XYZ file of C-alpha atoms in Angstrom:
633
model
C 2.854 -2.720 20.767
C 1.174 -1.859 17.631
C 3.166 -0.317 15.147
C -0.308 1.833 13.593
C -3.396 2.497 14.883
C -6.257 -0.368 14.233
C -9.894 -0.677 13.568
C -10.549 -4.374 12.872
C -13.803 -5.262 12.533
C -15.091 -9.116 13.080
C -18.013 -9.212 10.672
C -18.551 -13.509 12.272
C -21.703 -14.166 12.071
C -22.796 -16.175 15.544
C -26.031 -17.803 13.660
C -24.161 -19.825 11.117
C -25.655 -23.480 11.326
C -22.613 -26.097 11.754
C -24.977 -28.794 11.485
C -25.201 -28.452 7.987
C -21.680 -28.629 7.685
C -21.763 -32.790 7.330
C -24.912 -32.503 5.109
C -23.561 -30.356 2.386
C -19.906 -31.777 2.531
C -18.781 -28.525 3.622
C -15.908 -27.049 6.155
C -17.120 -25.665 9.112
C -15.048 -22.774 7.941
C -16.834 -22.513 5.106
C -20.035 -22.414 7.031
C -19.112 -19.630 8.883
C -18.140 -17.689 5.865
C -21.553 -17.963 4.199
C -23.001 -16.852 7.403
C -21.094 -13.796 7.294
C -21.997 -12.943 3.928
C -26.330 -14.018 4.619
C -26.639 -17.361 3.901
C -28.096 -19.710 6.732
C -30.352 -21.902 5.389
C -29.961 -25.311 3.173
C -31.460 -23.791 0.245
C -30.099 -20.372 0.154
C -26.407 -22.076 0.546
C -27.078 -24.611 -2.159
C -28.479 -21.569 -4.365
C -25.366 -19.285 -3.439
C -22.856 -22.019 -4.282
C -24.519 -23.962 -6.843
C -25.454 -20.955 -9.540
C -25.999 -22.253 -13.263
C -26.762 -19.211 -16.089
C -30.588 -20.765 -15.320
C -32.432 -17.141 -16.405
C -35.592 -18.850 -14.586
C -33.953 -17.917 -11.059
C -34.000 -14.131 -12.016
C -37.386 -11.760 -11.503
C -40.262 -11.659 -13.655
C -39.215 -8.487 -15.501
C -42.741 -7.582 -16.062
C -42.738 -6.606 -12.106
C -40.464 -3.655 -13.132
C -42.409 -0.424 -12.878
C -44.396 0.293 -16.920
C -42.300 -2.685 -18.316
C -46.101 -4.045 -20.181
C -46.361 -0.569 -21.354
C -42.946 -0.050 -22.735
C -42.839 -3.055 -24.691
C -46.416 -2.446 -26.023
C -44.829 1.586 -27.458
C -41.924 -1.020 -28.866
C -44.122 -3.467 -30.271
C -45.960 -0.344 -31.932
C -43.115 0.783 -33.787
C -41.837 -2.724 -35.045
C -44.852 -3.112 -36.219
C -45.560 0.474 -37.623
C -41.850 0.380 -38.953
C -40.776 3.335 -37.559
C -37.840 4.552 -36.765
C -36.125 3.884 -33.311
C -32.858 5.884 -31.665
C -31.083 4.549 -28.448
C -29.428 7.354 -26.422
C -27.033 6.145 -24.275
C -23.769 6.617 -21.844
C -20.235 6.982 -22.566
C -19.226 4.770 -19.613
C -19.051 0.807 -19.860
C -22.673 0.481 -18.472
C -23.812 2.678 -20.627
C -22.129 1.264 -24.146
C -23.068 -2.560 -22.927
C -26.834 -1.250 -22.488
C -27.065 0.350 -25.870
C -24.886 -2.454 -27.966
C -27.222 -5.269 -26.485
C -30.180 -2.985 -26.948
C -29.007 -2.356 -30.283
C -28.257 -5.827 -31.442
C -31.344 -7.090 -30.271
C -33.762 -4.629 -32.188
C -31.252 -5.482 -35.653
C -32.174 -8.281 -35.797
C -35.577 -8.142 -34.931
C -35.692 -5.751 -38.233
C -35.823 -2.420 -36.262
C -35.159 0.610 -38.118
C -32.672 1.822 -35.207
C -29.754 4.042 -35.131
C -27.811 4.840 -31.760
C -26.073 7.819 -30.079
C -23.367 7.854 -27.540
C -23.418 11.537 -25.920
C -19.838 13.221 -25.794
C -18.441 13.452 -22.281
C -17.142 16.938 -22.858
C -19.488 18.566 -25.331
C -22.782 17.154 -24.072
C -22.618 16.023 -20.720
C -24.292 13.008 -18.685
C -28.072 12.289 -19.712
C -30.551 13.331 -22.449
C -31.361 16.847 -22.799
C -34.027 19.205 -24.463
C -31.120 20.281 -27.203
C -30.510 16.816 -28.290
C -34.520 16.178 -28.194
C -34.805 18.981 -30.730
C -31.766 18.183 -32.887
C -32.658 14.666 -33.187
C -36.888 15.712 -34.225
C -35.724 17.849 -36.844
C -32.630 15.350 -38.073
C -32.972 12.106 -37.246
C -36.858 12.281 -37.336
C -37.172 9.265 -35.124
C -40.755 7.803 -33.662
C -39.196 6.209 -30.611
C -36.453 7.100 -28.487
C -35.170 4.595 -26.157
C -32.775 6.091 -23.216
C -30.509 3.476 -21.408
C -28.311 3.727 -18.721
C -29.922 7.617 -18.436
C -32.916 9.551 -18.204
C -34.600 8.886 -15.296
C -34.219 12.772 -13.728
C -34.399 14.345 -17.187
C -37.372 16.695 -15.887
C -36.815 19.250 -18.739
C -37.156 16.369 -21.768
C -40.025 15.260 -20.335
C -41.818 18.993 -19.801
C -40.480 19.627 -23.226
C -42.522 15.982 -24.788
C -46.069 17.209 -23.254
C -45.492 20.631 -24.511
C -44.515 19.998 -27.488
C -45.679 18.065 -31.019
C -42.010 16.748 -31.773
C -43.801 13.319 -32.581
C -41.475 11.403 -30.223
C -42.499 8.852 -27.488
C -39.433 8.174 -24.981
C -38.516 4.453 -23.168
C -36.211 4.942 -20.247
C -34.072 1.645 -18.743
C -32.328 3.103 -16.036
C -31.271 2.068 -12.825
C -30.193 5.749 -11.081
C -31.565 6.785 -8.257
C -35.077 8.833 -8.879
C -34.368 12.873 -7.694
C -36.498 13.262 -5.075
C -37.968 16.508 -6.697
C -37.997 14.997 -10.611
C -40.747 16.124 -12.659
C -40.757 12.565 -13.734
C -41.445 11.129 -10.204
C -44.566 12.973 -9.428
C -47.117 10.182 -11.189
C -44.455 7.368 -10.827
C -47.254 5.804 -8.331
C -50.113 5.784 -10.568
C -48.228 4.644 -13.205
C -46.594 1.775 -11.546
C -50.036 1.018 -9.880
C -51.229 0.908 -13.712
C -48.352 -1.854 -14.160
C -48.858 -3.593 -12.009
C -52.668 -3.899 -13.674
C -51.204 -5.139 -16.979
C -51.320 -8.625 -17.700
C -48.518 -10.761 -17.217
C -46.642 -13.714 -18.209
C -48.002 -17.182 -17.382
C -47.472 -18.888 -14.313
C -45.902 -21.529 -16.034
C -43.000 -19.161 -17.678
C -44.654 -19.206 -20.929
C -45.694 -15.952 -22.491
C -48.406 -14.490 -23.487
C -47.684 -12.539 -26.511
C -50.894 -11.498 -27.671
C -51.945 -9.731 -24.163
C -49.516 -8.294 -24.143
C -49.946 -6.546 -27.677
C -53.218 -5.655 -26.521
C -51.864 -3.697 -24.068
C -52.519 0.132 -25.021
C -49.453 2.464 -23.839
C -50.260 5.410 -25.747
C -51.386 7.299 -22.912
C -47.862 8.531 -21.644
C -45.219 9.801 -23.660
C -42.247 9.175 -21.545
C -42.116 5.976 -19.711
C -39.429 5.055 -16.990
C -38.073 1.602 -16.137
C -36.542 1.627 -12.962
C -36.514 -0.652 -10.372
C -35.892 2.359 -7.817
C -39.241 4.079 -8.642
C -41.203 5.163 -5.721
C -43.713 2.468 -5.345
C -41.988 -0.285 -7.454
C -42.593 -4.092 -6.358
C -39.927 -5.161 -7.808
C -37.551 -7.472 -5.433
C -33.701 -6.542 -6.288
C -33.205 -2.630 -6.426
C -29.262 -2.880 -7.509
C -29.440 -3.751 -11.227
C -27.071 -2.237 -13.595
C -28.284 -0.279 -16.338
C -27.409 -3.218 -18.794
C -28.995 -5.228 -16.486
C -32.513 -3.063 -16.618
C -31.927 -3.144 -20.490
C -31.990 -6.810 -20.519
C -34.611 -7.399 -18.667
C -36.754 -4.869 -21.248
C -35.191 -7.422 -23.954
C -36.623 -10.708 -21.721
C -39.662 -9.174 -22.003
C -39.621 -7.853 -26.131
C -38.377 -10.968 -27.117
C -41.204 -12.888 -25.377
C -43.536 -10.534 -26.931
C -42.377 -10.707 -30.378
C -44.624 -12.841 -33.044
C -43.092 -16.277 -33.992
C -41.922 -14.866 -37.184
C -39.650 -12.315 -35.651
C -38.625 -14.504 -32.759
C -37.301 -17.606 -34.921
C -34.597 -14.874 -36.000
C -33.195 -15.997 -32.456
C -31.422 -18.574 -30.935
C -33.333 -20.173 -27.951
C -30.336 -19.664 -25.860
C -29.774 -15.980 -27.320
C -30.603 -14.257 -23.999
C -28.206 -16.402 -22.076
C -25.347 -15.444 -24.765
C -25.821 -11.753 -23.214
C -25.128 -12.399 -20.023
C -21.212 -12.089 -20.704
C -21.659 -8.471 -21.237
C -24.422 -7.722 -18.369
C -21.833 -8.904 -16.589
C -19.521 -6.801 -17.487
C -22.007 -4.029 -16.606
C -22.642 -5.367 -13.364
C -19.033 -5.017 -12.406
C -18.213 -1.810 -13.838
C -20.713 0.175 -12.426
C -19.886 -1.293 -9.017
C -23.157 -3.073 -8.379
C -24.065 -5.828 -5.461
C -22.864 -8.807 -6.158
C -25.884 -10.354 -4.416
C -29.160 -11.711 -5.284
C -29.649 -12.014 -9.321
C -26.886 -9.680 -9.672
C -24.949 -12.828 -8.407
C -26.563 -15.316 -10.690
C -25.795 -12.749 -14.256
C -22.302 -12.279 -13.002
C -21.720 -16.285 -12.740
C -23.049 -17.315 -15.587
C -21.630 -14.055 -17.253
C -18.385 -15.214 -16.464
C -18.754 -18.837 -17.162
C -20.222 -17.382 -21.221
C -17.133 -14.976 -21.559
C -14.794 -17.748 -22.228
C -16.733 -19.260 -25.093
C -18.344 -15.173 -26.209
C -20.416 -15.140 -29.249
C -19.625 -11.494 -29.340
C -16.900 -11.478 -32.239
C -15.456 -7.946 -30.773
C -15.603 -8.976 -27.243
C -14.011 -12.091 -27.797
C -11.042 -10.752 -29.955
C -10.484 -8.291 -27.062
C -10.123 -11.457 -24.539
C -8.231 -13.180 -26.514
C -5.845 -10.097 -26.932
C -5.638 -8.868 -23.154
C -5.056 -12.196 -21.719
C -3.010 -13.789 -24.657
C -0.400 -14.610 -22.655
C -2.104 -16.055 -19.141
C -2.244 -19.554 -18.633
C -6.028 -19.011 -16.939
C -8.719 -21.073 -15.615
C -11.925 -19.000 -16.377
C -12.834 -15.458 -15.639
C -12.870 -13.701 -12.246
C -14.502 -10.315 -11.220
C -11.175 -8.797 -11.136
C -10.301 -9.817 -14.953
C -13.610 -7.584 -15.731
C -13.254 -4.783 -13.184
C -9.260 -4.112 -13.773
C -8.681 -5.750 -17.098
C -11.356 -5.767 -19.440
C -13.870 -2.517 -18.121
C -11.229 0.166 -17.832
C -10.511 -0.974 -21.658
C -14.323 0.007 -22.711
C -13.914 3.210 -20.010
C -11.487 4.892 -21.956
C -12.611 5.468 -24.995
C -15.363 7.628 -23.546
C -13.332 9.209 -20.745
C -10.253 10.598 -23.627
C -12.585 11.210 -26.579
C -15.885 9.455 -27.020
C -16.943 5.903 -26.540
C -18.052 5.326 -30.358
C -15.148 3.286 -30.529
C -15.669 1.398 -27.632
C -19.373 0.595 -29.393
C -18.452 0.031 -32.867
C -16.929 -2.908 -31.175
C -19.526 -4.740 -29.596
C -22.037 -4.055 -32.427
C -22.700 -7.202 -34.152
C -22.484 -6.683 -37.865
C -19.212 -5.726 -37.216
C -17.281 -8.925 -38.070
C -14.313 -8.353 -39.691
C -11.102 -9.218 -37.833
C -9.260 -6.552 -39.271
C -11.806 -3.588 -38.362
C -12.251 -5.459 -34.730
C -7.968 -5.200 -34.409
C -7.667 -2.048 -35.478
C -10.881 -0.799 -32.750
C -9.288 -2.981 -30.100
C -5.295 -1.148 -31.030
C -7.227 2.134 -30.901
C -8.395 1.428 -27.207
C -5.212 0.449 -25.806
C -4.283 3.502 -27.258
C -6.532 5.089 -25.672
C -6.262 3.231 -22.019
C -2.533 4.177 -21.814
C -3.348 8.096 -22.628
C -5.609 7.947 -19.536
C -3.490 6.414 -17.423
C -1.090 8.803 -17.971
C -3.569 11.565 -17.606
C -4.406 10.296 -14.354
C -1.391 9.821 -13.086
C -0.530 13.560 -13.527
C -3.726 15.033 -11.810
C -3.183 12.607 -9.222
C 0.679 13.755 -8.885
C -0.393 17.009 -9.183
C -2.656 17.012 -6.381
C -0.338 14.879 -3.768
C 2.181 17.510 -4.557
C 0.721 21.009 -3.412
C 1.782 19.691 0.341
C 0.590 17.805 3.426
C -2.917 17.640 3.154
C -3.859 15.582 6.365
C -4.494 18.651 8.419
C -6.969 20.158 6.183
C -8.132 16.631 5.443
C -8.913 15.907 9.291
C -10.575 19.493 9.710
C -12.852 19.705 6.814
C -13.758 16.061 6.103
C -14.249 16.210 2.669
C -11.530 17.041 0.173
C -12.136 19.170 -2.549
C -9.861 20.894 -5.979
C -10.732 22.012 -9.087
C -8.585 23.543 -12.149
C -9.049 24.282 -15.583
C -6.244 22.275 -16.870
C -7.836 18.749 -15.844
C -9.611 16.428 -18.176
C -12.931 15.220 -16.377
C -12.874 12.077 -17.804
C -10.778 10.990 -15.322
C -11.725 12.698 -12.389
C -13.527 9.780 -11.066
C -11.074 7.408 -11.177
C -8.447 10.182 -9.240
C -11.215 10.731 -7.071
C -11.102 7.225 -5.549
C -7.523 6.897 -5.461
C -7.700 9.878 -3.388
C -10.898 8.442 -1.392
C -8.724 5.167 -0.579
C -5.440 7.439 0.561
C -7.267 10.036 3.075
C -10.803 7.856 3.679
C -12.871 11.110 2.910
C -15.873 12.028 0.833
C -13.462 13.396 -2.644
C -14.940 15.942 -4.682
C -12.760 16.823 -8.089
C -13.924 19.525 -10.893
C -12.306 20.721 -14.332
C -13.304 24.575 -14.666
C -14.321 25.819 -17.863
C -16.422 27.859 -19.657
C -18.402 29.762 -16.776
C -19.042 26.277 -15.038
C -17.509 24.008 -13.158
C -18.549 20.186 -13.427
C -16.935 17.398 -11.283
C -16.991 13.725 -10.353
C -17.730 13.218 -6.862
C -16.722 9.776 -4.660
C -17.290 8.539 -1.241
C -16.143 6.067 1.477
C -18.110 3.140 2.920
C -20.919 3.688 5.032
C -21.822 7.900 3.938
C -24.653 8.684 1.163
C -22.866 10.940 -0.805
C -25.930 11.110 -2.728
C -28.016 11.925 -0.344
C -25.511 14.387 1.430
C -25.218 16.728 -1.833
C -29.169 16.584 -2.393
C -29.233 18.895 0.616
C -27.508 21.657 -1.939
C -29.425 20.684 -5.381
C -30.314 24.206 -5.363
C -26.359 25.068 -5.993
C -26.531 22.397 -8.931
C -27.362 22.824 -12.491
C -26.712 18.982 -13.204
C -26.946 16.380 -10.701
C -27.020 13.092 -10.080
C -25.664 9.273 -9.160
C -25.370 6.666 -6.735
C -24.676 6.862 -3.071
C -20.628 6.250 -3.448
C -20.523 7.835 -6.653
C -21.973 11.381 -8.258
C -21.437 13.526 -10.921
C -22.582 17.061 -10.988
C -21.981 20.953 -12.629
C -22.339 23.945 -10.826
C -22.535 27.796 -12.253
C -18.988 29.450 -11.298
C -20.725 32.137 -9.147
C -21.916 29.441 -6.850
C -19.338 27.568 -6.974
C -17.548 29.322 -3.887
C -21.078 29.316 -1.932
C -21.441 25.633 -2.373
C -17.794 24.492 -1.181
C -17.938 26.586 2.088
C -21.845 24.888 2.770
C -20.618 21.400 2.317
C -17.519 22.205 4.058
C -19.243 23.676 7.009
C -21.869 20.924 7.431
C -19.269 17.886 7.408
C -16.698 19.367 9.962
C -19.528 20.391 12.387
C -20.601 16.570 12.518
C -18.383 14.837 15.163
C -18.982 11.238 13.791
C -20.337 11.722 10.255
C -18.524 10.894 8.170
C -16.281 8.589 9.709
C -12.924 9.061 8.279
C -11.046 6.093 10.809
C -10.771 3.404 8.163
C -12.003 0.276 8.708
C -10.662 -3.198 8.595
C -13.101 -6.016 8.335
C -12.407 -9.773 8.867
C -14.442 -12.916 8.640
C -12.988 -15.292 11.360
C -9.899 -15.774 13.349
C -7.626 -18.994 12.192
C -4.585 -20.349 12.864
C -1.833 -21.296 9.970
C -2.850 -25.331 11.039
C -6.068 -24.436 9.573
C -4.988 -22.635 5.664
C -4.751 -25.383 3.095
C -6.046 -25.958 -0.462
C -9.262 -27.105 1.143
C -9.536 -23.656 2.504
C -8.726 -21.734 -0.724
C -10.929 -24.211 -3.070
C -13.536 -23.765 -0.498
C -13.082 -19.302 -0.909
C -13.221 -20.132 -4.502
C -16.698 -21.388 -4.038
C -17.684 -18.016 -3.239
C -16.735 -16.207 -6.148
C -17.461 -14.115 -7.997
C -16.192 -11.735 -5.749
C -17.116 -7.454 -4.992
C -19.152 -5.308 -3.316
C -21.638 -7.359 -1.294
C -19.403 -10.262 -1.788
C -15.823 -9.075 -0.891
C -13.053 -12.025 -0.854
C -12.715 -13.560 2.853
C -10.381 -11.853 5.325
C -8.741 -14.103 8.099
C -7.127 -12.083 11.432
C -3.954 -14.961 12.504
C -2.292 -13.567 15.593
C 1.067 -14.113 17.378
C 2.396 -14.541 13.500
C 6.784 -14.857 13.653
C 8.776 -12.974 11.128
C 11.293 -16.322 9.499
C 13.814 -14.215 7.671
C 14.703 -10.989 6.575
C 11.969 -9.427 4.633
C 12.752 -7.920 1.395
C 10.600 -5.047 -0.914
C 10.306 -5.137 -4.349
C 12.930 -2.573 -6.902
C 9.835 -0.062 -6.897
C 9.551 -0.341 -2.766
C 6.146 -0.464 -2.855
C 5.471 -4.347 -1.710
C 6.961 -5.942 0.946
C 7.662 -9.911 1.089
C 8.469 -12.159 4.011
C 7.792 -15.657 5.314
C 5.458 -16.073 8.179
C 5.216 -18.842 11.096
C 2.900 -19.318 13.366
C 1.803 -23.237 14.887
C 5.456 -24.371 13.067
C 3.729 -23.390 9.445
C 5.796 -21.284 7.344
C 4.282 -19.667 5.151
C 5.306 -16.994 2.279
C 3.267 -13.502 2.756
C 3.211 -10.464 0.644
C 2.642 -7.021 1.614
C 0.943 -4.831 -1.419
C 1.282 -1.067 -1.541
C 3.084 -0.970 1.959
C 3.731 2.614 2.460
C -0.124 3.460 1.896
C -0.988 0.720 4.564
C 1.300 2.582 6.880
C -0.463 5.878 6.244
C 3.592 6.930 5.424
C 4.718 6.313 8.995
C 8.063 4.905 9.622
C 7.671 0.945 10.031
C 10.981 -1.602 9.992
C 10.435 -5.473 9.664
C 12.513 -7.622 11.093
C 13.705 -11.487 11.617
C 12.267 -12.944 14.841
C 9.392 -9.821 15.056
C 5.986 -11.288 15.950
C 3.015 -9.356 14.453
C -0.726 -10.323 13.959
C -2.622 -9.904 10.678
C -5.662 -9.985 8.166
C -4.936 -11.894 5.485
C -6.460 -14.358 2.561
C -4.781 -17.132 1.486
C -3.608 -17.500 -2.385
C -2.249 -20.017 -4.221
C 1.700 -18.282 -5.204
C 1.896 -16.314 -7.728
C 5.337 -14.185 -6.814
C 8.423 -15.920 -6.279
C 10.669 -12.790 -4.355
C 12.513 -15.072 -1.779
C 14.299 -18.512 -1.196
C 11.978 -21.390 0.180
C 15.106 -22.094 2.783
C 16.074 -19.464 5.040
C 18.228 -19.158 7.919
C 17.036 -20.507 11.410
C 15.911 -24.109 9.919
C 12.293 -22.456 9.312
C 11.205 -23.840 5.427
C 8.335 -22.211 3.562
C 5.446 -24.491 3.129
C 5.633 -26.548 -0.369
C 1.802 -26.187 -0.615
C 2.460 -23.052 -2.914
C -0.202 -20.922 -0.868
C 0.704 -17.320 -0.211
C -0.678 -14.954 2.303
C -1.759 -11.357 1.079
C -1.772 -9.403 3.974
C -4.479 -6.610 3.877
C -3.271 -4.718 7.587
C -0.925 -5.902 10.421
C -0.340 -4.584 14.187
């Protein structure tokens, strides 16, 4: 009998080739796990197992849609001297793009300047008031937008009807509105691209044709590998990782003078923080996503960043650790760079990564200032989200409307996406949050697995003043007398869909095994398959017929839950995270002698909660694995 309802999922692949097995020295198990996650072949396992920071396994950049002509308008003002200004994102995509963007043109001998747009006071993306401010201040030549600027239809209108004197690069990676201004010659000029020459087959480049090239013909030029029309392979990189590849491609185009001002392994000492980028943002962990993030990690320990590496050294002072995993970046190291922008602004978090700043003392004091700043938004969080969970049971309404949505005027947005999935993991709904202020009310939007929230809320752009994001994740602002309008729509549309979207969470698993089978073979073999995320997620195992060996016992804050676990006379010791979420706060009781099945991945022990000797003559295994235990029934 199962104590909550299931939906387990066996994602086992049935075309996974054992014969290679004996060929590659590999477990069978380990087969069928790259199976699951694509990879069949010889080659594509020795690739997915085997990845060195080699930047010859990622794309030609120059097949990204007007690359040739962007770095011919940046080779113009290098050369003419002229001033350059990166606009960028307060979020850690967003500071990563414009501190290696930044770094890069320094010391090339740019005359560059940045700006990080306030969260509160300006909003997401480049706009026609900044445009303006920044011609008549700033008086730059070249503006270079990362992380943003893909859908910014009015800048663009304002550029060809204008004389401001300003030519615009954009390195995005967002996806394209299907009604932007900027969209409507994206096939021409990507056909044009695609025209331009290009780098040697050989990997050498060719620096004088691409000089030659003459991009004066458009005044605002995208980069993003989600153009209509673009050829290039990999559609998922992070805005850092569109900026880079805009540096692979200036730095190859730069005379020899300017390029012996860099190391000839300076592009690999960036993949640390494209890394960084890659996680944060939530990206694929597939394809060269996969290859940055490895070698990314693999750089971080030994980071010629001074900043970052003062801000490792501080967060993980006191771990004993072998190397970097996606979770030290996603959980540790990001939400660190998040908060600066999501409290105040994300200078701070900049001023950090920016290379001429070198002092130790300025770097502790920036690094004290965003701890600082990390523990004010937790707590913020933690009282929207209380807030919230207390105005009463919500699962009715929940299961009726399918979608959730609140807004007040006493919230900071700055942290309404991160309450926004918490809520999205508790009630498995599409979560809609907005602070309302000043006539408007603008909002962080997140959804489950499996629903294009993106593409659900482009059905009601005409209720949005601001818009835009990825298919889990959107931000948006809506005028306060449509406000009402829009929320019924939205409201009306999901609960009229029997099936979409599906709010019965899901619980995936690789294979079936049996506790003969989980050894250190097994978990140095899962450890093979790092890094881990989305695309990539850690390897599930479904045991059943799994005894209860002694009385289980939950932690002082009664949140986890710890036990040992037999099954095939293995005993082994098993925690239970976050137990009364898993249980959807239904009344479950463990106890000695039950026999339950579960998903789990095998650890090696890091909690110590109970005895290894128990009563019954059962004895937990001395291999010092642990179970985490994602579900049970």
């Amino acid at each position: 009998m199962s104590f909550i309802k299931k939906n387990w999922i066996s994602i086992k692949n049935s075309n996974a080739d054992f014969s290679l097995a004996g060929k590659l020295k590999l477990t069978p198990v380990l087969i069928q796990l790259l199976a699951n996650r694509g990879q069949f072949a010889y080659e594509e396992i020795l690739f997915f197992l085997n990845i060195k920071p080699d930047l010859k396994k990622l794309h030609d950049p120059l097949l990204l849609p007007n690359m040739a002509a962007a770095v011919s308008m940046l080779n113009k003002a290098l050369a003419e001297n002229n001033k350059i200004l990166i606009h960028g994102d307060y979020d850690t995509d967003g500071v990563i793009s414009t501190a290696i963007l930044y770094n890069f043109l320094k010391r090339a001998g740019a005359d560059v300047i940045y700006y990080i747009p306030d969260r509160f006071e300006d909003g997401y993306d480049i706009n026609v008031n900044f445009i303006k401010k920044a011609a008549k201040e700033k008086r730059p030549c070249l503006v270079i937008c990362v992380d943003c600027g893909t859908n910014a239809t009015d800048v663009k209108k304002l550029l060809e009807s204008s004389s401001t004197g300003i030519d615009v690069i954009v390195c995005d990676h967002h996806e394209p509105s299907m009604d932007s201004e900027s969209l409507k010659n994206s096939d021409s000029a990507n056909e044009k691209s695609n025209k331009m020459p290009d780098f040697k087959p050989d990997g050498k480049e060719d620096p004088q044709a691409i000089k030659k090239i003459n991009g004066q013909g458009t005044e605002y030029i995208i980069i993003n590998p989600k153009l209509p029309g673009s050829r290039y392979p990999f559609k998922y990189l992070s805005g850092a990782g569109v900026t880079f590849k805009f540096i692979v491609s200036a730095l190859r185009a730069l005379d020899v003078k300017l390029k012996n001002r860099f190391e000839k392994d300076y592009l690999n000492s960036l993949l640390d923080l494209v890394a960084i980028s890659v996680i944060s943002d939530v990206m694929p962990l597939d394809d060269e996503n996969r290859i940055i993030v490895k070698a990314g990690l693999k750089k971080l320990e030994d980071t010629r960043n001074a900043g970052l590496k003062r801000l490792v050294g501080s967060v993980f002072a006191d771990r004993d650790r072998e190397g970097f995993s996606s979770y030290d970046i996603g959980f540790i190291i990001s939400p660190r760079f998040n908060a600066s922008g999501r409290v105040k602004n994300a200078y701070k978090s900049l001023e950090l990564l920016i290379e001429d700043k070198d002092v130790p003392s300025d770097i502790d004091n920036i690094i004290s200032e965003l701890e600082k700043f990390n523990e004010e938004r937790q707590e913020i969080q933690k009282k929207i989200l209380d807030e919230i969970l207390a105005a009463g049971d919500l699962e009715e309404e929940i299961r009726s409307n399918k979608i959730f949505i609140r807004s007040s005027p006493g919230w900071s947005e700055g942290v309404l996406g991160i309450v926004a999935s918490e809520l999205v993991k508790k009630f498995n709904v599409p979560v809609l949050l907005f602070r309302q202020y000043g006539g408007k009310f603008k909002g962080s939007a997140r959804s489950i697995e499996n629903f294009n929230l993106y593409s659900c809320l482009e059905l009601f752009r005409d209720y949005f003043e601001k818009f835009g994001g990825h298919s889990q994740a959107c931000g948006l602002t809506i005028n306060e007398e449509k406000f009402e309008g829009f929320c019924s729509e939205i409201t009306s549309l999901l609960s009229s869909q029997p099936d979409v979207p599906d709010m019965e969470k899901k619980y995936y698993y690789d294979m079936e095994i049996d506790f003969d089978e989980v050894n250190k073979l097994l978990i140095d073999e899962i450890k093979r398959l790092e890094p881990f995320g989305t695309g990539n997620p850690k390897p599930v195992f479904m045991t059943s017929d799994c005894g209860i060996a002694n009385k289980p016992r939950l932690t002082r804050n009664g949140k986890h839950i710890f036990f040992l676990l037999k099954n095939r006379k293995r005993v082994f010791s098993s925690v239970l995270f976050n137990f009364s979420s898993i249980c959807s706060g239904k009344s479950v009781e463990f106890s000695k002698g039950q026999k339950i099945n579960i998903l789990h991945t095998p650890v090696l022990n890091t909690f110590s909660h109970q005895d290894s000797k128990v009563s019954g003559g059962f004895q937990e295994e001395k291999s010092g694995i642990q179970l985490v235990i994602h579900d049970f029934c």
